[in-house]
PDB file of C-alpha atoms in Angstrom:
ATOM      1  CA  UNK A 327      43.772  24.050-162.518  1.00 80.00           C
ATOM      2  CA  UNK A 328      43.381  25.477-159.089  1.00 89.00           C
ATOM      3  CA  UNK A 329      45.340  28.660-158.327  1.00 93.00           C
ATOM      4  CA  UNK A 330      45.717  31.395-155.071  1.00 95.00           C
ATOM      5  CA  UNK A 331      46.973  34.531-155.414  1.00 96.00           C
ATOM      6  CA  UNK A 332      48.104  36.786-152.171  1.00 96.00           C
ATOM      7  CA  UNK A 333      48.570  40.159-153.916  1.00 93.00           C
ATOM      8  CA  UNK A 334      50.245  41.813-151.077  1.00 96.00           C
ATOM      9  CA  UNK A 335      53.860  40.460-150.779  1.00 94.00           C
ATOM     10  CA  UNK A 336      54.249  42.550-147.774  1.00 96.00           C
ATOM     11  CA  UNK A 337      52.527  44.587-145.144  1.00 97.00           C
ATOM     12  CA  UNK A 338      53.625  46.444-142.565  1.00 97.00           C
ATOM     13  CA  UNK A 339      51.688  48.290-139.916  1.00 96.00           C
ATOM     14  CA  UNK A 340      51.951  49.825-136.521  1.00 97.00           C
ATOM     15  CA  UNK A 341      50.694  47.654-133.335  1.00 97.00           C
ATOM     16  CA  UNK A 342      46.828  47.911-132.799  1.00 97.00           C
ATOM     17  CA  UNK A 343      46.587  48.922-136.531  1.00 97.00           C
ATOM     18  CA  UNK A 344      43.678  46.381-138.292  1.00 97.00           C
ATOM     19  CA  UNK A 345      44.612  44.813-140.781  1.00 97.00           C
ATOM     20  CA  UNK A 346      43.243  42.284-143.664  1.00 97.00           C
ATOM     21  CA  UNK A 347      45.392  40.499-145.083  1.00 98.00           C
ATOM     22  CA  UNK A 348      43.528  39.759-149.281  1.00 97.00           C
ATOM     23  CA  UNK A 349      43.119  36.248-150.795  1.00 98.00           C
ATOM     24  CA  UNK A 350      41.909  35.310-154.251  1.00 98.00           C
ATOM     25  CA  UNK A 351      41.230  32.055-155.520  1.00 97.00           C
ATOM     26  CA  UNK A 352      40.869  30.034-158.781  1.00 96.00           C
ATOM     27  CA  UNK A 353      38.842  26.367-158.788  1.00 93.00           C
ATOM     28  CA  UNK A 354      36.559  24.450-161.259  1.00 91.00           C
ATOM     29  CA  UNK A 355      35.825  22.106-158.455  1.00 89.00           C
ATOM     30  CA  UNK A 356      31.959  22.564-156.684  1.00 88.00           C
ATOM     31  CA  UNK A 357      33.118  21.651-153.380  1.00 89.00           C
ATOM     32  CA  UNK A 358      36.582  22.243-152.005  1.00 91.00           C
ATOM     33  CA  UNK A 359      38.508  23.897-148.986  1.00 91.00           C
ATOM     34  CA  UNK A 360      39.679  27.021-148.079  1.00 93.00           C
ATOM     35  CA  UNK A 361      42.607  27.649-145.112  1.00 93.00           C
ATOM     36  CA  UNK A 362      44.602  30.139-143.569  1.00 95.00           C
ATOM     37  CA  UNK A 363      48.270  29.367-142.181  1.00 95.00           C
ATOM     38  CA  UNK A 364      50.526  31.253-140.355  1.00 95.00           C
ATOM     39  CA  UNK A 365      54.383  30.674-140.576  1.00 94.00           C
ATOM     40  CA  UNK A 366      56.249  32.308-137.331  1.00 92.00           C
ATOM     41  CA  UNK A 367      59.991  33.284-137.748  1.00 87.00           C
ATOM     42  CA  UNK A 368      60.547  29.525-136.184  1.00 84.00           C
ATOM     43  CA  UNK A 369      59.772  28.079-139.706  1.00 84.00           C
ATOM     44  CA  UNK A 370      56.716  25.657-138.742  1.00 85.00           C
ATOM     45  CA  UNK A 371      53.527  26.527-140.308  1.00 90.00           C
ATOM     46  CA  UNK A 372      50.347  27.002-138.192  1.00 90.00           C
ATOM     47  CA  UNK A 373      46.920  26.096-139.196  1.00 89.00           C
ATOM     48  CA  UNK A 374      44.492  28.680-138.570  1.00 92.00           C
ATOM     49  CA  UNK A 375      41.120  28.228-139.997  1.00 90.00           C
ATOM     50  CA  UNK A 376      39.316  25.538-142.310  1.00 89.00           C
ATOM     51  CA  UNK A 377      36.245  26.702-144.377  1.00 89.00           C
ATOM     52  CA  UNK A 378      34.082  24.701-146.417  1.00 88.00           C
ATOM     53  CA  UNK A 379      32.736  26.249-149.784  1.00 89.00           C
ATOM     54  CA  UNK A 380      29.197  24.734-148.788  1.00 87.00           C
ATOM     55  CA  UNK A 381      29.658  27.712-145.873  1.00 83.00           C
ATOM     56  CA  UNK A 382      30.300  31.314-146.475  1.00 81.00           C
ATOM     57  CA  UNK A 383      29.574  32.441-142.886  1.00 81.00           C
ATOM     58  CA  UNK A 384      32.118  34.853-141.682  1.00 82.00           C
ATOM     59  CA  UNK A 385      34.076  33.610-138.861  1.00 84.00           C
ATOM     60  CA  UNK A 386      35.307  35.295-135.853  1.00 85.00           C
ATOM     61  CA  UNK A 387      38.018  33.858-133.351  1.00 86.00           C
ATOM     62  CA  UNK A 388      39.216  36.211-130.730  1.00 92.00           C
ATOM     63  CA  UNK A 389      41.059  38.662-132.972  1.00 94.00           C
ATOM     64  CA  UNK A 390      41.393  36.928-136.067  1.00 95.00           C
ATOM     65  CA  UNK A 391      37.803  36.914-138.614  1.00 93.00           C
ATOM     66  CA  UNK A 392      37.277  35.517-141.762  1.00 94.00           C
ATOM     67  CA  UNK A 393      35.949  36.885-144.788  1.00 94.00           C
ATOM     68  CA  UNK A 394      34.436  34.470-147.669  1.00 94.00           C
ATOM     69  CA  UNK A 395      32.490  35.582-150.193  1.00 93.00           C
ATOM     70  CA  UNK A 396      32.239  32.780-153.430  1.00 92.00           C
ATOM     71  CA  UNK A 397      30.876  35.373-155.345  1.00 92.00           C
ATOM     72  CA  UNK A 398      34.193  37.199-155.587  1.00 94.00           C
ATOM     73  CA  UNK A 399      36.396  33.905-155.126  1.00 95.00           C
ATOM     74  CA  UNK A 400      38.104  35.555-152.090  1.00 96.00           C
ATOM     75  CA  UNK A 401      38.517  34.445-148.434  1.00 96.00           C
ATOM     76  CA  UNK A 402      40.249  37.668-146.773  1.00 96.00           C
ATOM     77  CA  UNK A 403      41.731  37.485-143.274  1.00 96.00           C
ATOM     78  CA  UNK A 404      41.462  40.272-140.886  1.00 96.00           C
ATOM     79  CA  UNK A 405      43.409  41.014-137.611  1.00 96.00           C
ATOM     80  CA  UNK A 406      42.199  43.365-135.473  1.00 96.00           C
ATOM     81  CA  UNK A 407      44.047  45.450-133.118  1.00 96.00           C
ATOM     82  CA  UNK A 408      47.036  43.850-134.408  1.00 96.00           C
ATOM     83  CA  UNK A 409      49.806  43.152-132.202  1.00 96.00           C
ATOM     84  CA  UNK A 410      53.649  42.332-132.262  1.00 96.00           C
ATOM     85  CA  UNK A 411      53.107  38.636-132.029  1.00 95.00           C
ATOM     86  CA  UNK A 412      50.914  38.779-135.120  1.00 96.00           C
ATOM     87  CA  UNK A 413      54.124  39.423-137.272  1.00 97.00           C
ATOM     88  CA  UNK A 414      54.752  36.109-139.729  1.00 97.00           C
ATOM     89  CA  UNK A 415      53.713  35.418-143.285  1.00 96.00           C
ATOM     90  CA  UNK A 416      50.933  34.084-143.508  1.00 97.00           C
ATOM     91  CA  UNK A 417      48.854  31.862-146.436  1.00 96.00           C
ATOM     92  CA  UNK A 418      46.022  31.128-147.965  1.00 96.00           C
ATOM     93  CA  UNK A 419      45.777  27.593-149.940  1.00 94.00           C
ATOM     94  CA  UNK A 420      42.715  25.404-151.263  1.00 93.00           C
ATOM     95  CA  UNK A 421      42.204  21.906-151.957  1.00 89.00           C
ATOM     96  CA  UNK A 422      39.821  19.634-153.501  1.00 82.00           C
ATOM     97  CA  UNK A 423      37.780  17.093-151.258  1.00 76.00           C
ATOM     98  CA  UNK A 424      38.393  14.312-153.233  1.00 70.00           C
ATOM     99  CA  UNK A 425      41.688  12.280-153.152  1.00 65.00           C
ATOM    100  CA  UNK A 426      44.804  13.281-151.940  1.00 64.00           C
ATOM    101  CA  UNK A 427      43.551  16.497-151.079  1.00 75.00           C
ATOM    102  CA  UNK A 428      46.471  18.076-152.583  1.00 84.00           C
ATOM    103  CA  UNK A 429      46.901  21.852-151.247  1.00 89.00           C
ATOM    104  CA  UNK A 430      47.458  24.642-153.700  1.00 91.00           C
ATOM    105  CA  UNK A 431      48.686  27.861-151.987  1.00 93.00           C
ATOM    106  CA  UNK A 432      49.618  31.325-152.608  1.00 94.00           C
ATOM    107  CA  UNK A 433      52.629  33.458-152.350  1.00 94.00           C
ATOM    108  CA  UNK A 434      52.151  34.055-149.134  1.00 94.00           C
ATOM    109  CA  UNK A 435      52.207  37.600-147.549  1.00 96.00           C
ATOM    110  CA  UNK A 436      54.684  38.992-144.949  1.00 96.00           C
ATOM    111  CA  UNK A 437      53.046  40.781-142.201  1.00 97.00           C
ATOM    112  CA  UNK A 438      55.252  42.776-139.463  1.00 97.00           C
ATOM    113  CA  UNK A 439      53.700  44.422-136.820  1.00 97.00           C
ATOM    114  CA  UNK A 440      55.750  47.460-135.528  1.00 95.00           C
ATOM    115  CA  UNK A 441      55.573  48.240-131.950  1.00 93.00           C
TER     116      UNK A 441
ATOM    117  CA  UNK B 123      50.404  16.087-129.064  1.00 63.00           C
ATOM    118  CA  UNK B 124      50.552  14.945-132.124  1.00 63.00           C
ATOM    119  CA  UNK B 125      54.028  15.502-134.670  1.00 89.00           C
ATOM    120  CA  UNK B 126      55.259  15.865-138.170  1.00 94.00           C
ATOM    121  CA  UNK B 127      59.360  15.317-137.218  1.00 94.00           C
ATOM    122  CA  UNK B 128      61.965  16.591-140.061  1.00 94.00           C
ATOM    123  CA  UNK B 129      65.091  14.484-139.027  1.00 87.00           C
ATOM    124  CA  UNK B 130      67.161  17.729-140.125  1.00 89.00           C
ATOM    125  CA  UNK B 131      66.426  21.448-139.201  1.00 91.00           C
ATOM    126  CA  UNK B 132      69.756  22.839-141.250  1.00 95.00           C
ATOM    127  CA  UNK B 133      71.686  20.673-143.562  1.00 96.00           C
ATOM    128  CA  UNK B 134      74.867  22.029-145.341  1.00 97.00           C
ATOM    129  CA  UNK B 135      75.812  19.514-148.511  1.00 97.00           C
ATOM    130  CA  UNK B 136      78.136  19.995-151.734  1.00 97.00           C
ATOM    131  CA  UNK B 137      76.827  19.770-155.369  1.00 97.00           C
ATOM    132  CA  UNK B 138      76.950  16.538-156.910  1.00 97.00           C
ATOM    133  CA  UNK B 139      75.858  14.593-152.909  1.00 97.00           C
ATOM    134  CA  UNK B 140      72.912  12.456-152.702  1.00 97.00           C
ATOM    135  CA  UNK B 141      71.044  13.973-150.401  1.00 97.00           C
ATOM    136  CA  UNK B 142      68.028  12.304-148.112  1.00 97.00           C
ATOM    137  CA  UNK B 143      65.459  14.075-146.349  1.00 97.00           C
ATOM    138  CA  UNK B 144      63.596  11.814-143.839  1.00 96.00           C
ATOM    139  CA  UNK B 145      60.019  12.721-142.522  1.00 97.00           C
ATOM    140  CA  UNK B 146      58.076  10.989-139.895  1.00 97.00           C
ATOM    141  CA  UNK B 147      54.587  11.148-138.475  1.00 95.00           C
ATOM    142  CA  UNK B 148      52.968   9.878-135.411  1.00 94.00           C
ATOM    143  CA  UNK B 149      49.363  10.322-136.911  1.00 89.00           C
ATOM    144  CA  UNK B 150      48.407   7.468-138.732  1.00 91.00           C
ATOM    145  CA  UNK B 151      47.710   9.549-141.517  1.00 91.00           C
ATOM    146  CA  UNK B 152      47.572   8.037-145.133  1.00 91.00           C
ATOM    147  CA  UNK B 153      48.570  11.373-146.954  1.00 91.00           C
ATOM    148  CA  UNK B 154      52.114  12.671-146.835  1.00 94.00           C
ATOM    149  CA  UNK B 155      53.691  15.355-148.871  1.00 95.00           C
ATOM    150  CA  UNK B 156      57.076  17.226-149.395  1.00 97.00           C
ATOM    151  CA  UNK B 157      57.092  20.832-150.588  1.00 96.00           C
ATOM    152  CA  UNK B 158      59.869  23.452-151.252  1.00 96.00           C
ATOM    153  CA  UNK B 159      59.365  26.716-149.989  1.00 95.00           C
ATOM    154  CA  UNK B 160      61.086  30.121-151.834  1.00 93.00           C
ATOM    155  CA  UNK B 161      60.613  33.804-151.268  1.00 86.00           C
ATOM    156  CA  UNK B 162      57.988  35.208-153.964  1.00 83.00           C
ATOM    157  CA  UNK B 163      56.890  31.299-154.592  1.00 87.00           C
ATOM    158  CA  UNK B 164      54.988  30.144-151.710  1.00 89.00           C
ATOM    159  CA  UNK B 165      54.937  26.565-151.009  1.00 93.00           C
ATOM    160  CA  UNK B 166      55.352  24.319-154.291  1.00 94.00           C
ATOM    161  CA  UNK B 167      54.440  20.635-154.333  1.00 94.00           C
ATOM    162  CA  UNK B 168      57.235  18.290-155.138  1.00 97.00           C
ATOM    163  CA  UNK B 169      55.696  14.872-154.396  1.00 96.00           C
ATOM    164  CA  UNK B 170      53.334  13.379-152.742  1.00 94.00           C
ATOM    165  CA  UNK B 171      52.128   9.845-151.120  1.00 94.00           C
ATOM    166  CA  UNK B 172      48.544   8.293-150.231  1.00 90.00           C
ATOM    167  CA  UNK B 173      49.333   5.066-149.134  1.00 91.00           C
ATOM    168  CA  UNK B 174      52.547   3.108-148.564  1.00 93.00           C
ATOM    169  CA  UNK B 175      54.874   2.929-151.907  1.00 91.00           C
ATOM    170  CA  UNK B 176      51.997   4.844-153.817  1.00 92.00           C
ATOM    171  CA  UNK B 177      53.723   7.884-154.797  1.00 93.00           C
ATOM    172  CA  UNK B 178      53.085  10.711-157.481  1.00 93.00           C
ATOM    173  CA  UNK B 179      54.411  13.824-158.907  1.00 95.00           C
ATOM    174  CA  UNK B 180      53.570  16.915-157.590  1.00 93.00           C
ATOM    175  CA  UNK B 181      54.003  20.204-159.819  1.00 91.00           C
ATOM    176  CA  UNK B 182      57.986  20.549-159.774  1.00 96.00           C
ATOM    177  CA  UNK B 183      59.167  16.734-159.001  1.00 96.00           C
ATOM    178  CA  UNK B 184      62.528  17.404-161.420  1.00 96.00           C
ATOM    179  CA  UNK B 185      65.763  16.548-159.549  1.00 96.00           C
ATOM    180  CA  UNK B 186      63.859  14.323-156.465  1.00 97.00           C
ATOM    181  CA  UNK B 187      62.572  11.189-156.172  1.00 97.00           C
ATOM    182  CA  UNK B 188      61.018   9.937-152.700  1.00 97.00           C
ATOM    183  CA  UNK B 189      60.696   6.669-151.111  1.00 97.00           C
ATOM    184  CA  UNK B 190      57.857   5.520-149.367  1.00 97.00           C
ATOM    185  CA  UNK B 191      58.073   1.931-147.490  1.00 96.00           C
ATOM    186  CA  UNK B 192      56.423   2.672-143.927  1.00 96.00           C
ATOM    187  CA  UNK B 193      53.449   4.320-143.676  1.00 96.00           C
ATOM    188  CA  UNK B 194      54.760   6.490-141.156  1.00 96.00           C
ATOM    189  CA  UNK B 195      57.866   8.040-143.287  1.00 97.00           C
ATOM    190  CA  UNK B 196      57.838   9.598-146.382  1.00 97.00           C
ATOM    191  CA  UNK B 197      61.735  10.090-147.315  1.00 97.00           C
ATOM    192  CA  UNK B 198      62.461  13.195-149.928  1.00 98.00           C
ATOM    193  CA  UNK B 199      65.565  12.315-152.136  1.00 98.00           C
ATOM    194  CA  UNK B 200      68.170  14.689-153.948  1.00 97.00           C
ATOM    195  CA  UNK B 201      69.836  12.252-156.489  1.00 94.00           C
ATOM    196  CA  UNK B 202      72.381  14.798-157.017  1.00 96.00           C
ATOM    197  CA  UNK B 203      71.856  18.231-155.776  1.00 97.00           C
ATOM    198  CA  UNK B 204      73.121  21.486-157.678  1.00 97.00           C
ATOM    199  CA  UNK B 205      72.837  24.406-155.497  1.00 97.00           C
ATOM    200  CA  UNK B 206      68.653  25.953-157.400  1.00 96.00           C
ATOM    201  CA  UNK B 207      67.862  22.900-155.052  1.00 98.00           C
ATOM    202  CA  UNK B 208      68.971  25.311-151.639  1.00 98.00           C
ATOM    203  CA  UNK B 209      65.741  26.105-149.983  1.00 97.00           C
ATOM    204  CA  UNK B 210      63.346  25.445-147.160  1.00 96.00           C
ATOM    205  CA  UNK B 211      62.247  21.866-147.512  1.00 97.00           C
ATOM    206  CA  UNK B 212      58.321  21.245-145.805  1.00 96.00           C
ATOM    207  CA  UNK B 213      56.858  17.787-145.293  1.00 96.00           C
ATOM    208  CA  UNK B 214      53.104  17.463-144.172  1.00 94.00           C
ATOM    209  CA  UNK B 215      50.552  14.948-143.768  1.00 93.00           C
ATOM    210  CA  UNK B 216      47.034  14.780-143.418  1.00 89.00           C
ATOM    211  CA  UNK B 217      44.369  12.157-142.937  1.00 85.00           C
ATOM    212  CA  UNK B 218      41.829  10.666-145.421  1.00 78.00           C
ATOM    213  CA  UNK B 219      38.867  10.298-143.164  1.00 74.00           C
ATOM    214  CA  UNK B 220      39.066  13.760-141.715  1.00 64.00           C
ATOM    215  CA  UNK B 221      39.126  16.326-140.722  1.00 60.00           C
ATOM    216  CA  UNK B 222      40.983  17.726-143.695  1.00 64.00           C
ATOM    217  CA  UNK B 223      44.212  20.214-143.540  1.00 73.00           C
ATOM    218  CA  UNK B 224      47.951  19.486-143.042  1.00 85.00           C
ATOM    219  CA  UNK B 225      50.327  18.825-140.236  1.00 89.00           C
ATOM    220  CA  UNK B 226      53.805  20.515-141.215  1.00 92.00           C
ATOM    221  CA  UNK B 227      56.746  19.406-139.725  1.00 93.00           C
ATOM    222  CA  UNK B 228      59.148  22.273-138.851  1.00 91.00           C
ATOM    223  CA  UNK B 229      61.360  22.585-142.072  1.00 93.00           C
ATOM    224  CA  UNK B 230      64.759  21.556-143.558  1.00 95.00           C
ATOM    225  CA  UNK B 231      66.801  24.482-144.453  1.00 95.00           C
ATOM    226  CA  UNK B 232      68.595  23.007-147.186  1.00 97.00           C
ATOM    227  CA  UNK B 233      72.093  24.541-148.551  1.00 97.00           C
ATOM    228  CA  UNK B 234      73.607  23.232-151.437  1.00 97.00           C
ATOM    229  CA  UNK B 235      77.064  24.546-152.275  1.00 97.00           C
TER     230      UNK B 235
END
């Protein structure tokens, strides 16, 4: 069974603070997908990033990177020089490639950025 | 730009209603899903859809049933809601071919009193 865990229910740090937000996950499957989604106090949730197992380059975009490392099963998200906007909850989730691509995700963590 | 539409952003119903939540996408995507979303829980996987009246259970599907006759909507049913059924309702879609990841629509805040 796949499983994601987001051990930090809630974060809270002040504007320009970095911060990583930690994501561990659980698969049998060789190939499979990795994302990140952010959920704004609007409700809608907002894809962020896609990563293929096959690639465990980091990823940069602006201020958001992207940490995967298979060996550990994790796929951490870092914010840098945070900033009041950043504050949702965000979530990591995996699927399998095959199929219906189901996605599995985690508890989600609540990140408020204090001006 | 392309859309996941939730027909209802807030919906207020008694125990014991029928209940429908309707979900429609403009994507042409084969893949549609419903999940319910609770503090502490994340999102949880009710049912899902690959194709037009395919459906199949998803990991709490207990209390719902969905209908799916066009490929564009993929309706989420409450045969008779008791009030642990209150929550955030998500639907989603996605596309077989590529490239892979959900659409969410924007929610259905679901009271059940």
């Amino acid at each position: 069974a796949q499983k994601v865990t987001q051990a930090q229910t809630e974060i809270s740090v002040v504007e320009k603070e970095d911060v990583t937000l930690d994501c561990v996950y659980e698969t049998r499957d060789t190939t499979y997908y990795l994302f990140w989604y952010k959920q704004p106090p609007s409700g809608e949730l907002v894809f962020l990033i896609r990563r293929n197992s096959f690639d465990e380059q980091n990823e940069i975009s602006g201020r958001y990177s992207w940490n995967f490392q298979k060996s550990t099963s994790s796929f951490n998200f870092t914010i840098t020089a945070s900033q009041v906007v950043d504050s949702a909850v965000y979530f990591c989730a995996l699927s399998g490639i095959q199929g219906a691509q189901k996605l599995v995700f985690g508890q989600g963590t609540r990140l408020t950025i204090n001006p | 730009d392309v859309k996941v539409t939730q027909s209802s952003r807030y919906l207020v119903k008694r125990t014991g209603e029928k209940v429908f939540l309707e979900c429609v996408q403009d994507m042409d995507h084969e893949n549609m899903f419903w999940y319910r979303q609770d503090p502490g829980l994340g999102l949880r996987l009710i049912y899902f859809s690959y194709d037009v009246k395919m459906k199949e259970k998803g990991d709490i599907p207990e209390g719902y049933s969905v209908s799916r006759e066009k490929k564009e909507r993929f309706s989420l049913i409450l045969e008779s809601a008791s009030t642990n059924q209150t929550s955030m309702y998500l639907c989603a879609s996605s596309s077989r071919r590529g490239p892979y990841g959900y659409t969410f629509g924007s929610g259905t805040r679901l009271t059940v009193v």
